[in-house]
């Protein structure tokens, strides 16, 4: 991909070490000012609610629960046998539906779902029919499979499951292990996209890359969001090892869009790209965030894409990390359309602005209540928690912020708590309904070590934890700037969302 002429870009023939340094260094001194951008926000309309409630029809609700119950009998998403043999066999008997449309494949540690949603919004704005597959879901399993920017209906979800059920059972009988929960859902997504049919699929990996069930597609564009330490028991103990696993989505001749990475991860990813004869575009070199301003309800961006600059792009999401996700998403869509390769001109700026202005990402610094303000964020590892903490400092004027944290037992909970410690006046620890949830008392013991005994309250039931946190926030008075941040797990956020009347 050629650099944008007229900008001060590093020479692409610079040494390998200089390239790595450039792509892993962000400008910490971006000017951040308060900007009123209600007009820009209005151009794209308000973000559409895309977290469906339970079906109103009792028969449909019953049928969906039956499908959910059948899927629940399979291996969950945390129990894996690293192989694509089962999903490949299912695709074979289904007639290889995943090969009937081009795809953009997304891996990384943090930011995958938000980036996928932005890519989907951009493609849709350019009048392409999209299919999006993401995980996990916030509230409804149907969120995972979207067509044209909206989750498929419960009826279509049930129908898709019934359509492939016999084939799934056939493969179950032929393999050493039955297809897992995630593998069946992946098969459903690929079949639903072919049946629609879609013009392009936007697919987020479940975990890793090489042996992830989604990796039976050959993505025309491979996107790697920032890599950090997570799922270390399965993916490796260093970012380089994790990058090696995630680089498996890079296919021969593809275009690779790399977010800024740790040095060792970047080296692994670039080496894989060379081996696959893939074209690489790197954040900080070929594309990136030029400027960013805090705005009403989000931020105002100037992005540099593969085809030039895109000024005054309103994004109704908070945080520098979302700005970088937007740059990655824009570059991915440009690459899909051949910008920087087959064509030099940028994408239509008005269409890009309209697409970004309509982006939503439920459970990602989502405000669900006022007086006091309650914010939900699905951060569940230290890097994600750090990004969230920085975004809260920047976007909200809380004078007293109360944390509600419910985490999974297999996560680096101490690292998450340490990231939030500077911004939480007090923390209410709790647990969600998942069997993976860390016991509230166990979580409290770690929290006391991080926050001190006086700043920690234990409420094992999430409804009680929310009530306690809201009460603590209200102690500042109605207009004093108290707030609540619910975080630690996508499941905790989803359950809190329901309790607070969303969906």
PDB file of N, CA, C and O in Angstrom, residues 72-137:
ATOM      1  N   UNK A  72     -26.487 -25.861  24.629  1.00  0.00           N
ATOM      2  CA  UNK A  72     -25.824 -25.877  25.938  1.00  0.00           C
ATOM      3  C   UNK A  72     -25.325 -27.260  26.328  1.00  0.00           C
ATOM      4  O   UNK A  72     -24.499 -27.387  27.240  1.00  0.00           O
ATOM      5  N   UNK A  73     -25.791 -28.303  25.652  1.00  0.00           N
ATOM      6  CA  UNK A  73     -25.305 -29.651  25.963  1.00  0.00           C
ATOM      7  C   UNK A  73     -23.920 -29.894  25.365  1.00  0.00           C
ATOM      8  O   UNK A  73     -23.279 -30.898  25.664  1.00  0.00           O
ATOM      9  N   UNK A  74     -23.477 -28.997  24.512  1.00  0.00           N
ATOM     10  CA  UNK A  74     -22.186 -29.165  23.844  1.00  0.00           C
ATOM     11  C   UNK A  74     -21.073 -28.479  24.631  1.00  0.00           C
ATOM     12  O   UNK A  74     -21.339 -27.702  25.551  1.00  0.00           O
ATOM     13  N   UNK A  75     -19.847 -28.759  24.264  1.00  0.00           N
ATOM     14  CA  UNK A  75     -18.722 -28.090  24.903  1.00  0.00           C
ATOM     15  C   UNK A  75     -18.920 -26.588  24.848  1.00  0.00           C
ATOM     16  O   UNK A  75     -19.260 -26.032  23.811  1.00  0.00           O
ATOM     17  N   UNK A  76     -18.674 -25.927  25.979  1.00  0.00           N
ATOM     18  CA  UNK A  76     -18.772 -24.479  26.010  1.00  0.00           C
ATOM     19  C   UNK A  76     -17.576 -23.840  25.333  1.00  0.00           C
ATOM     20  O   UNK A  76     -16.645 -24.520  24.873  1.00  0.00           O
ATOM     21  N   UNK A  77     -17.577 -22.512  25.309  1.00  0.00           N
ATOM     22  CA  UNK A  77     -16.536 -21.799  24.574  1.00  0.00           C
ATOM     23  C   UNK A  77     -15.177 -21.822  25.263  1.00  0.00           C
ATOM     24  O   UNK A  77     -14.177 -21.437  24.663  1.00  0.00           O
ATOM     25  N   UNK A  78     -15.130 -22.285  26.505  1.00  0.00           N
ATOM     26  CA  UNK A  78     -13.840 -22.351  27.202  1.00  0.00           C
ATOM     27  C   UNK A  78     -13.223 -23.749  27.151  1.00  0.00           C
ATOM     28  O   UNK A  78     -12.111 -23.943  27.605  1.00  0.00           O
ATOM     29  N   UNK A  79     -13.951 -24.718  26.607  1.00  0.00           N
ATOM     30  CA  UNK A  79     -13.413 -26.071  26.472  1.00  0.00           C
ATOM     31  C   UNK A  79     -13.135 -26.315  24.995  1.00  0.00           C
ATOM     32  O   UNK A  79     -14.045 -26.328  24.182  1.00  0.00           O
ATOM     33  N   UNK A  80     -11.867 -26.488  24.674  1.00  0.00           N
ATOM     34  CA  UNK A  80     -11.462 -26.534  23.278  1.00  0.00           C
ATOM     35  C   UNK A  80     -10.585 -27.734  22.979  1.00  0.00           C
ATOM     36  O   UNK A  80      -9.838 -28.205  23.829  1.00  0.00           O
ATOM     37  N   UNK A  81     -10.688 -28.213  21.754  1.00  0.00           N
ATOM     38  CA  UNK A  81      -9.752 -29.195  21.218  1.00  0.00           C
ATOM     39  C   UNK A  81      -9.220 -28.567  19.944  1.00  0.00           C
ATOM     40  O   UNK A  81      -9.951 -28.422  18.957  1.00  0.00           O
ATOM     41  N   UNK A  82      -7.957 -28.099  19.965  1.00  0.00           N
ATOM     42  CA  UNK A  82      -7.458 -27.249  18.880  1.00  0.00           C
ATOM     43  C   UNK A  82      -7.394 -27.948  17.526  1.00  0.00           C
ATOM     44  O   UNK A  82      -6.402 -28.589  17.178  1.00  0.00           O
ATOM     45  N   UNK A  83      -8.464 -27.815  16.779  1.00  0.00           N
ATOM     46  CA  UNK A  83      -8.551 -28.433  15.459  1.00  0.00           C
ATOM     47  C   UNK A  83      -9.696 -27.795  14.691  1.00  0.00           C
ATOM     48  O   UNK A  83     -10.707 -27.393  15.279  1.00  0.00           O
ATOM     49  N   UNK A  84      -9.535 -27.687  13.383  1.00  0.00           N
ATOM     50  CA  UNK A  84     -10.641 -27.230  12.536  1.00  0.00           C
ATOM     51  C   UNK A  84     -11.239 -28.399  11.766  1.00  0.00           C
ATOM     52  O   UNK A  84     -12.041 -28.206  10.859  1.00  0.00           O
ATOM     53  N   UNK A  85     -10.879 -29.625  12.153  1.00  0.00           N
ATOM     54  CA  UNK A  85     -11.347 -30.815  11.417  1.00  0.00           C
ATOM     55  C   UNK A  85     -12.867 -30.941  11.466  1.00  0.00           C
ATOM     56  O   UNK A  85     -13.509 -31.248  10.450  1.00  0.00           O
ATOM     57  N   UNK A  86     -13.450 -30.702  12.635  1.00  0.00           N
ATOM     58  CA  UNK A  86     -14.903 -30.883  12.768  1.00  0.00           C
ATOM     59  C   UNK A  86     -15.673 -29.835  11.971  1.00  0.00           C
ATOM     60  O   UNK A  86     -16.617 -30.150  11.249  1.00  0.00           O
ATOM     61  N   UNK A  87     -15.274 -28.566  12.107  1.00  0.00           N
ATOM     62  CA  UNK A  87     -15.988 -27.512  11.387  1.00  0.00           C
ATOM     63  C   UNK A  87     -15.762 -27.658   9.887  1.00  0.00           C
ATOM     64  O   UNK A  87     -16.674 -27.414   9.080  1.00  0.00           O
ATOM     65  N   UNK A  88     -14.567 -28.094   9.484  1.00  0.00           N
ATOM     66  CA  UNK A  88     -14.300 -28.305   8.055  1.00  0.00           C
ATOM     67  C   UNK A  88     -15.190 -29.415   7.503  1.00  0.00           C
ATOM     68  O   UNK A  88     -15.707 -29.317   6.383  1.00  0.00           O
ATOM     69  N   UNK A  89     -15.376 -30.461   8.300  1.00  0.00           N
ATOM     70  CA  UNK A  89     -16.250 -31.563   7.870  1.00  0.00           C
ATOM     71  C   UNK A  89     -17.697 -31.080   7.746  1.00  0.00           C
ATOM     72  O   UNK A  89     -18.412 -31.463   6.804  1.00  0.00           O
ATOM     73  N   UNK A  90     -18.128 -30.228   8.679  1.00  0.00           N
ATOM     74  CA  UNK A  90     -19.485 -29.696   8.602  1.00  0.00           C
ATOM     75  C   UNK A  90     -19.652 -28.813   7.365  1.00  0.00           C
ATOM     76  O   UNK A  90     -20.661 -28.912   6.652  1.00  0.00           O
ATOM     77  N   UNK A  91     -18.675 -27.979   7.094  1.00  0.00           N
ATOM     78  CA  UNK A  91     -18.747 -27.128   5.905  1.00  0.00           C
ATOM     79  C   UNK A  91     -18.818 -27.969   4.631  1.00  0.00           C
ATOM     80  O   UNK A  91     -19.535 -27.642   3.681  1.00  0.00           O
ATOM     81  N   UNK A  92     -18.102 -29.076   4.630  1.00  0.00           N
ATOM     82  CA  UNK A  92     -18.088 -29.961   3.452  1.00  0.00           C
ATOM     83  C   UNK A  92     -19.478 -30.518   3.168  1.00  0.00           C
ATOM     84  O   UNK A  92     -19.960 -30.460   2.036  1.00  0.00           O
ATOM     85  N   UNK A  93     -20.153 -31.029   4.195  1.00  0.00           N
ATOM     86  CA  UNK A  93     -21.477 -31.617   3.963  1.00  0.00           C
ATOM     87  C   UNK A  93     -22.538 -30.549   3.698  1.00  0.00           C
ATOM     88  O   UNK A  93     -23.580 -30.840   3.098  1.00  0.00           O
ATOM     89  N   UNK A  94     -22.260 -29.302   4.133  1.00  0.00           N
ATOM     90  CA  UNK A  94     -23.190 -28.207   3.857  1.00  0.00           C
ATOM     91  C   UNK A  94     -22.954 -27.574   2.493  1.00  0.00           C
ATOM     92  O   UNK A  94     -23.684 -26.663   2.085  1.00  0.00           O
ATOM     93  N   UNK A  95     -21.911 -28.036   1.776  1.00  0.00           N
ATOM     94  CA  UNK A  95     -21.630 -27.493   0.449  1.00  0.00           C
ATOM     95  C   UNK A  95     -20.745 -26.268   0.452  1.00  0.00           C
ATOM     96  O   UNK A  95     -20.817 -25.441  -0.458  1.00  0.00           O
ATOM     97  N   UNK A  96     -19.900 -26.135   1.481  1.00  0.00           N
ATOM     98  CA  UNK A  96     -18.947 -25.025   1.602  1.00  0.00           C
ATOM     99  C   UNK A  96     -19.617 -23.646   1.485  1.00  0.00           C
ATOM    100  O   UNK A  96     -19.256 -22.817   0.646  1.00  0.00           O
ATOM    101  N   UNK A  97     -20.608 -23.366   2.335  1.00  0.00           N
ATOM    102  CA  UNK A  97     -21.299 -22.070   2.243  1.00  0.00           C
ATOM    103  C   UNK A  97     -20.373 -20.886   2.447  1.00  0.00           C
ATOM    104  O   UNK A  97     -20.601 -19.800   1.895  1.00  0.00           O
ATOM    105  N   UNK A  98     -19.326 -21.066   3.239  1.00  0.00           N
ATOM    106  CA  UNK A  98     -18.429 -19.956   3.563  1.00  0.00           C
ATOM    107  C   UNK A  98     -17.613 -19.488   2.367  1.00  0.00           C
ATOM    108  O   UNK A  98     -16.950 -18.446   2.434  1.00  0.00           O
ATOM    109  N   UNK A  99     -17.648 -20.226   1.277  1.00  0.00           N
ATOM    110  CA  UNK A  99     -16.901 -19.840   0.082  1.00  0.00           C
ATOM    111  C   UNK A  99     -17.780 -19.130  -0.946  1.00  0.00           C
ATOM    112  O   UNK A  99     -17.328 -18.815  -2.049  1.00  0.00           O
ATOM    113  N   UNK A 100     -19.005 -18.848  -0.585  1.00  0.00           N
ATOM    114  CA  UNK A 100     -19.929 -18.226  -1.536  1.00  0.00           C
ATOM    115  C   UNK A 100     -19.945 -16.702  -1.434  1.00  0.00           C
ATOM    116  O   UNK A 100     -20.723 -16.043  -2.124  1.00  0.00           O
ATOM    117  N   UNK A 101     -19.078 -16.135  -0.588  1.00  0.00           N
ATOM    118  CA  UNK A 101     -19.014 -14.682  -0.430  1.00  0.00           C
ATOM    119  C   UNK A 101     -17.614 -14.313   0.042  1.00  0.00           C
ATOM    120  O   UNK A 101     -16.928 -15.125   0.692  1.00  0.00           O
ATOM    121  N   UNK A 102     -17.136 -13.105  -0.280  1.00  0.00           N
ATOM    122  CA  UNK A 102     -15.847 -12.667   0.257  1.00  0.00           C
ATOM    123  C   UNK A 102     -15.990 -12.343   1.739  1.00  0.00           C
ATOM    124  O   UNK A 102     -17.106 -12.136   2.241  1.00  0.00           O
ATOM    125  N   UNK A 103     -14.872 -12.284   2.445  1.00  0.00           N
ATOM    126  CA  UNK A 103     -14.952 -12.062   3.884  1.00  0.00           C
ATOM    127  C   UNK A 103     -13.796 -11.207   4.387  1.00  0.00           C
ATOM    128  O   UNK A 103     -12.719 -11.151   3.789  1.00  0.00           O
ATOM    129  N   UNK A 104     -14.075 -10.553   5.504  1.00  0.00           N
ATOM    130  CA  UNK A 104     -13.065  -9.818   6.268  1.00  0.00           C
ATOM    131  C   UNK A 104     -12.972 -10.517   7.612  1.00  0.00           C
ATOM    132  O   UNK A 104     -13.963 -10.635   8.329  1.00  0.00           O
ATOM    133  N   UNK A 105     -11.784 -11.010   7.956  1.00  0.00           N
ATOM    134  CA  UNK A 105     -11.590 -11.842   9.144  1.00  0.00           C
ATOM    135  C   UNK A 105     -10.831 -11.027  10.190  1.00  0.00           C
ATOM    136  O   UNK A 105      -9.822 -10.394   9.870  1.00  0.00           O
ATOM    137  N   UNK A 106     -11.309 -11.036  11.421  1.00  0.00           N
ATOM    138  CA  UNK A 106     -10.765 -10.169  12.469  1.00  0.00           C
ATOM    139  C   UNK A 106     -10.294 -10.989  13.659  1.00  0.00           C
ATOM    140  O   UNK A 106     -11.056 -11.787  14.225  1.00  0.00           O
ATOM    141  N   UNK A 107      -9.042 -10.777  14.066  1.00  0.00           N
ATOM    142  CA  UNK A 107      -8.526 -11.375  15.292  1.00  0.00           C
ATOM    143  C   UNK A 107      -7.861 -10.276  16.118  1.00  0.00           C
ATOM    144  O   UNK A 107      -7.862  -9.115  15.744  1.00  0.00           O
ATOM    145  N   UNK A 108      -7.283 -10.645  17.255  1.00  0.00           N
ATOM    146  CA  UNK A 108      -6.687  -9.681  18.177  1.00  0.00           C
ATOM    147  C   UNK A 108      -7.143  -9.996  19.588  1.00  0.00           C
ATOM    148  O   UNK A 108      -7.900 -10.952  19.808  1.00  0.00           O
ATOM    149  N   UNK A 109      -6.700  -9.233  20.563  1.00  0.00           N
ATOM    150  CA  UNK A 109      -7.081  -9.463  21.950  1.00  0.00           C
ATOM    151  C   UNK A 109      -8.242  -8.565  22.356  1.00  0.00           C
ATOM    152  O   UNK A 109      -9.231  -9.026  22.910  1.00  0.00           O
ATOM    153  N   UNK A 110      -8.134  -7.292  22.067  1.00  0.00           N
ATOM    154  CA  UNK A 110      -9.178  -6.336  22.438  1.00  0.00           C
ATOM    155  C   UNK A 110      -9.647  -5.549  21.215  1.00  0.00           C
ATOM    156  O   UNK A 110      -8.877  -5.315  20.283  1.00  0.00           O
ATOM    157  N   UNK A 111     -10.921  -5.154  21.234  1.00  0.00           N
ATOM    158  CA  UNK A 111     -11.443  -4.288  20.187  1.00  0.00           C
ATOM    159  C   UNK A 111     -12.038  -4.990  18.984  1.00  0.00           C
ATOM    160  O   UNK A 111     -12.485  -4.335  18.040  1.00  0.00           O
ATOM    161  N   UNK A 112     -12.088  -6.323  19.001  1.00  0.00           N
ATOM    162  CA  UNK A 112     -12.558  -7.044  17.811  1.00  0.00           C
ATOM    163  C   UNK A 112     -14.019  -6.735  17.480  1.00  0.00           C
ATOM    164  O   UNK A 112     -14.360  -6.455  16.328  1.00  0.00           O
ATOM    165  N   UNK A 113     -14.895  -6.809  18.489  1.00  0.00           N
ATOM    166  CA  UNK A 113     -16.315  -6.629  18.204  1.00  0.00           C
ATOM    167  C   UNK A 113     -16.622  -5.205  17.773  1.00  0.00           C
ATOM    168  O   UNK A 113     -17.372  -4.989  16.815  1.00  0.00           O
ATOM    169  N   UNK A 114     -16.058  -4.215  18.453  1.00  0.00           N
ATOM    170  CA  UNK A 114     -16.292  -2.823  18.054  1.00  0.00           C
ATOM    171  C   UNK A 114     -15.775  -2.574  16.644  1.00  0.00           C
ATOM    172  O   UNK A 114     -16.436  -1.902  15.834  1.00  0.00           O
ATOM    173  N   UNK A 115     -14.607  -3.107  16.336  1.00  0.00           N
ATOM    174  CA  UNK A 115     -14.045  -2.949  14.989  1.00  0.00           C
ATOM    175  C   UNK A 115     -14.933  -3.623  13.953  1.00  0.00           C
ATOM    176  O   UNK A 115     -15.181  -3.067  12.875  1.00  0.00           O
ATOM    177  N   UNK A 116     -15.434  -4.804  14.285  1.00  0.00           N
ATOM    178  CA  UNK A 116     -16.333  -5.512  13.365  1.00  0.00           C
ATOM    179  C   UNK A 116     -17.588  -4.703  13.094  1.00  0.00           C
ATOM    180  O   UNK A 116     -18.075  -4.621  11.958  1.00  0.00           O
ATOM    181  N   UNK A 117     -18.131  -4.083  14.125  1.00  0.00           N
ATOM    182  CA  UNK A 117     -19.339  -3.279  13.961  1.00  0.00           C
ATOM    183  C   UNK A 117     -19.072  -2.058  13.082  1.00  0.00           C
ATOM    184  O   UNK A 117     -19.915  -1.649  12.282  1.00  0.00           O
ATOM    185  N   UNK A 118     -17.907  -1.452  13.244  1.00  0.00           N
ATOM    186  CA  UNK A 118     -17.559  -0.304  12.407  1.00  0.00           C
ATOM    187  C   UNK A 118     -17.385  -0.725  10.947  1.00  0.00           C
ATOM    188  O   UNK A 118     -17.851  -0.028  10.031  1.00  0.00           O
ATOM    189  N   UNK A 119     -16.708  -1.846  10.718  1.00  0.00           N
ATOM    190  CA  UNK A 119     -16.531  -2.349   9.352  1.00  0.00           C
ATOM    191  C   UNK A 119     -17.894  -2.630   8.730  1.00  0.00           C
ATOM    192  O   UNK A 119     -18.164  -2.266   7.574  1.00  0.00           O
ATOM    193  N   UNK A 120     -18.757  -3.272   9.490  1.00  0.00           N
ATOM    194  CA  UNK A 120     -20.106  -3.577   9.017  1.00  0.00           C
ATOM    195  C   UNK A 120     -20.855  -2.299   8.646  1.00  0.00           C
ATOM    196  O   UNK A 120     -21.518  -2.229   7.588  1.00  0.00           O
ATOM    197  N   UNK A 121     -20.766  -1.276   9.489  1.00  0.00           N
ATOM    198  CA  UNK A 121     -21.467  -0.018   9.223  1.00  0.00           C
ATOM    199  C   UNK A 121     -20.951   0.640   7.952  1.00  0.00           C
ATOM    200  O   UNK A 121     -21.739   1.164   7.143  1.00  0.00           O
ATOM    201  N   UNK A 122     -19.646   0.614   7.760  1.00  0.00           N
ATOM    202  CA  UNK A 122     -19.065   1.209   6.555  1.00  0.00           C
ATOM    203  C   UNK A 122     -19.501   0.472   5.294  1.00  0.00           C
ATOM    204  O   UNK A 122     -19.915   1.087   4.303  1.00  0.00           O
ATOM    205  N   UNK A 123     -19.418  -0.843   5.316  1.00  0.00           N
ATOM    206  CA  UNK A 123     -19.812  -1.625   4.149  1.00  0.00           C
ATOM    207  C   UNK A 123     -21.292  -1.415   3.831  1.00  0.00           C
ATOM    208  O   UNK A 123     -21.682  -1.273   2.665  1.00  0.00           O
ATOM    209  N   UNK A 124     -22.121  -1.391   4.876  1.00  0.00           N
ATOM    210  CA  UNK A 124     -23.552  -1.164   4.677  1.00  0.00           C
ATOM    211  C   UNK A 124     -23.840   0.201   4.088  1.00  0.00           C
ATOM    212  O   UNK A 124     -24.726   0.358   3.242  1.00  0.00           O
ATOM    213  N   UNK A 125     -23.073   1.216   4.518  1.00  0.00           N
ATOM    214  CA  UNK A 125     -23.268   2.563   3.991  1.00  0.00           C
ATOM    215  C   UNK A 125     -22.942   2.633   2.512  1.00  0.00           C
ATOM    216  O   UNK A 125     -23.489   3.475   1.788  1.00  0.00           O
ATOM    217  N   UNK A 126     -22.053   1.744   2.062  1.00  0.00           N
ATOM    218  CA  UNK A 126     -21.724   1.673   0.640  1.00  0.00           C
ATOM    219  C   UNK A 126     -22.601   0.657  -0.100  1.00  0.00           C
ATOM    220  O   UNK A 126     -22.259   0.160  -1.156  1.00  0.00           O
ATOM    221  N   UNK A 127     -23.750   0.356   0.524  1.00  0.00           N
ATOM    222  CA  UNK A 127     -24.830  -0.420  -0.087  1.00  0.00           C
ATOM    223  C   UNK A 127     -24.447  -1.870  -0.383  1.00  0.00           C
ATOM    224  O   UNK A 127     -24.939  -2.466  -1.343  1.00  0.00           O
ATOM    225  N   UNK A 128     -23.603  -2.438   0.457  1.00  0.00           N
ATOM    226  CA  UNK A 128     -23.327  -3.861   0.385  1.00  0.00           C
ATOM    227  C   UNK A 128     -24.139  -4.586   1.450  1.00  0.00           C
ATOM    228  O   UNK A 128     -24.308  -4.086   2.562  1.00  0.00           O
ATOM    229  N   UNK A 129     -24.630  -5.747   1.111  1.00  0.00           N
ATOM    230  CA  UNK A 129     -25.354  -6.541   2.101  1.00  0.00           C
ATOM    231  C   UNK A 129     -24.332  -7.290   2.956  1.00  0.00           C
ATOM    232  O   UNK A 129     -23.477  -8.020   2.442  1.00  0.00           O
ATOM    233  N   UNK A 130     -24.419  -7.108   4.252  1.00  0.00           N
ATOM    234  CA  UNK A 130     -23.404  -7.645   5.152  1.00  0.00           C
ATOM    235  C   UNK A 130     -23.943  -8.760   6.041  1.00  0.00           C
ATOM    236  O   UNK A 130     -25.114  -8.779   6.414  1.00  0.00           O
ATOM    237  N   UNK A 131     -23.050  -9.659   6.387  1.00  0.00           N
ATOM    238  CA  UNK A 131     -23.277 -10.614   7.456  1.00  0.00           C
ATOM    239  C   UNK A 131     -22.180 -10.407   8.477  1.00  0.00           C
ATOM    240  O   UNK A 131     -21.014 -10.247   8.103  1.00  0.00           O
ATOM    241  N   UNK A 132     -22.528 -10.354   9.750  1.00  0.00           N
ATOM    242  CA  UNK A 132     -21.509 -10.175  10.799  1.00  0.00           C
ATOM    243  C   UNK A 132     -21.649 -11.274  11.833  1.00  0.00           C
ATOM    244  O   UNK A 132     -22.740 -11.566  12.312  1.00  0.00           O
ATOM    245  N   UNK A 133     -20.503 -11.879  12.180  1.00  0.00           N
ATOM    246  CA  UNK A 133     -20.476 -12.933  13.190  1.00  0.00           C
ATOM    247  C   UNK A 133     -19.512 -12.500  14.281  1.00  0.00           C
ATOM    248  O   UNK A 133     -18.317 -12.328  14.041  1.00  0.00           O
ATOM    249  N   UNK A 134     -20.034 -12.278  15.504  1.00  0.00           N
ATOM    250  CA  UNK A 134     -19.211 -11.841  16.623  1.00  0.00           C
ATOM    251  C   UNK A 134     -19.556 -12.639  17.873  1.00  0.00           C
ATOM    252  O   UNK A 134     -20.593 -13.286  17.955  1.00  0.00           O
ATOM    253  N   UNK A 135     -18.675 -12.565  18.851  1.00  0.00           N
ATOM    254  CA  UNK A 135     -18.907 -13.263  20.120  1.00  0.00           C
ATOM    255  C   UNK A 135     -18.079 -12.599  21.217  1.00  0.00           C
ATOM    256  O   UNK A 135     -17.091 -11.934  20.918  1.00  0.00           O
ATOM    257  N   UNK A 136     -18.490 -12.796  22.495  1.00  0.00           N
ATOM    258  CA  UNK A 136     -19.734 -13.424  22.930  1.00  0.00           C
ATOM    259  C   UNK A 136     -20.877 -12.425  22.775  1.00  0.00           C
ATOM    260  O   UNK A 136     -20.653 -11.281  22.359  1.00  0.00           O
ATOM    261  N   UNK A 137     -22.092 -12.846  23.120  1.00  0.00           N
ATOM    262  CA  UNK A 137     -23.215 -11.929  23.049  1.00  0.00           C
ATOM    263  C   UNK A 137     -23.392 -11.214  24.390  1.00  0.00           C
ATOM    264  O   UNK A 137     -22.950 -11.694  25.424  1.00  0.00           O
TER     265      UNK A 137
END
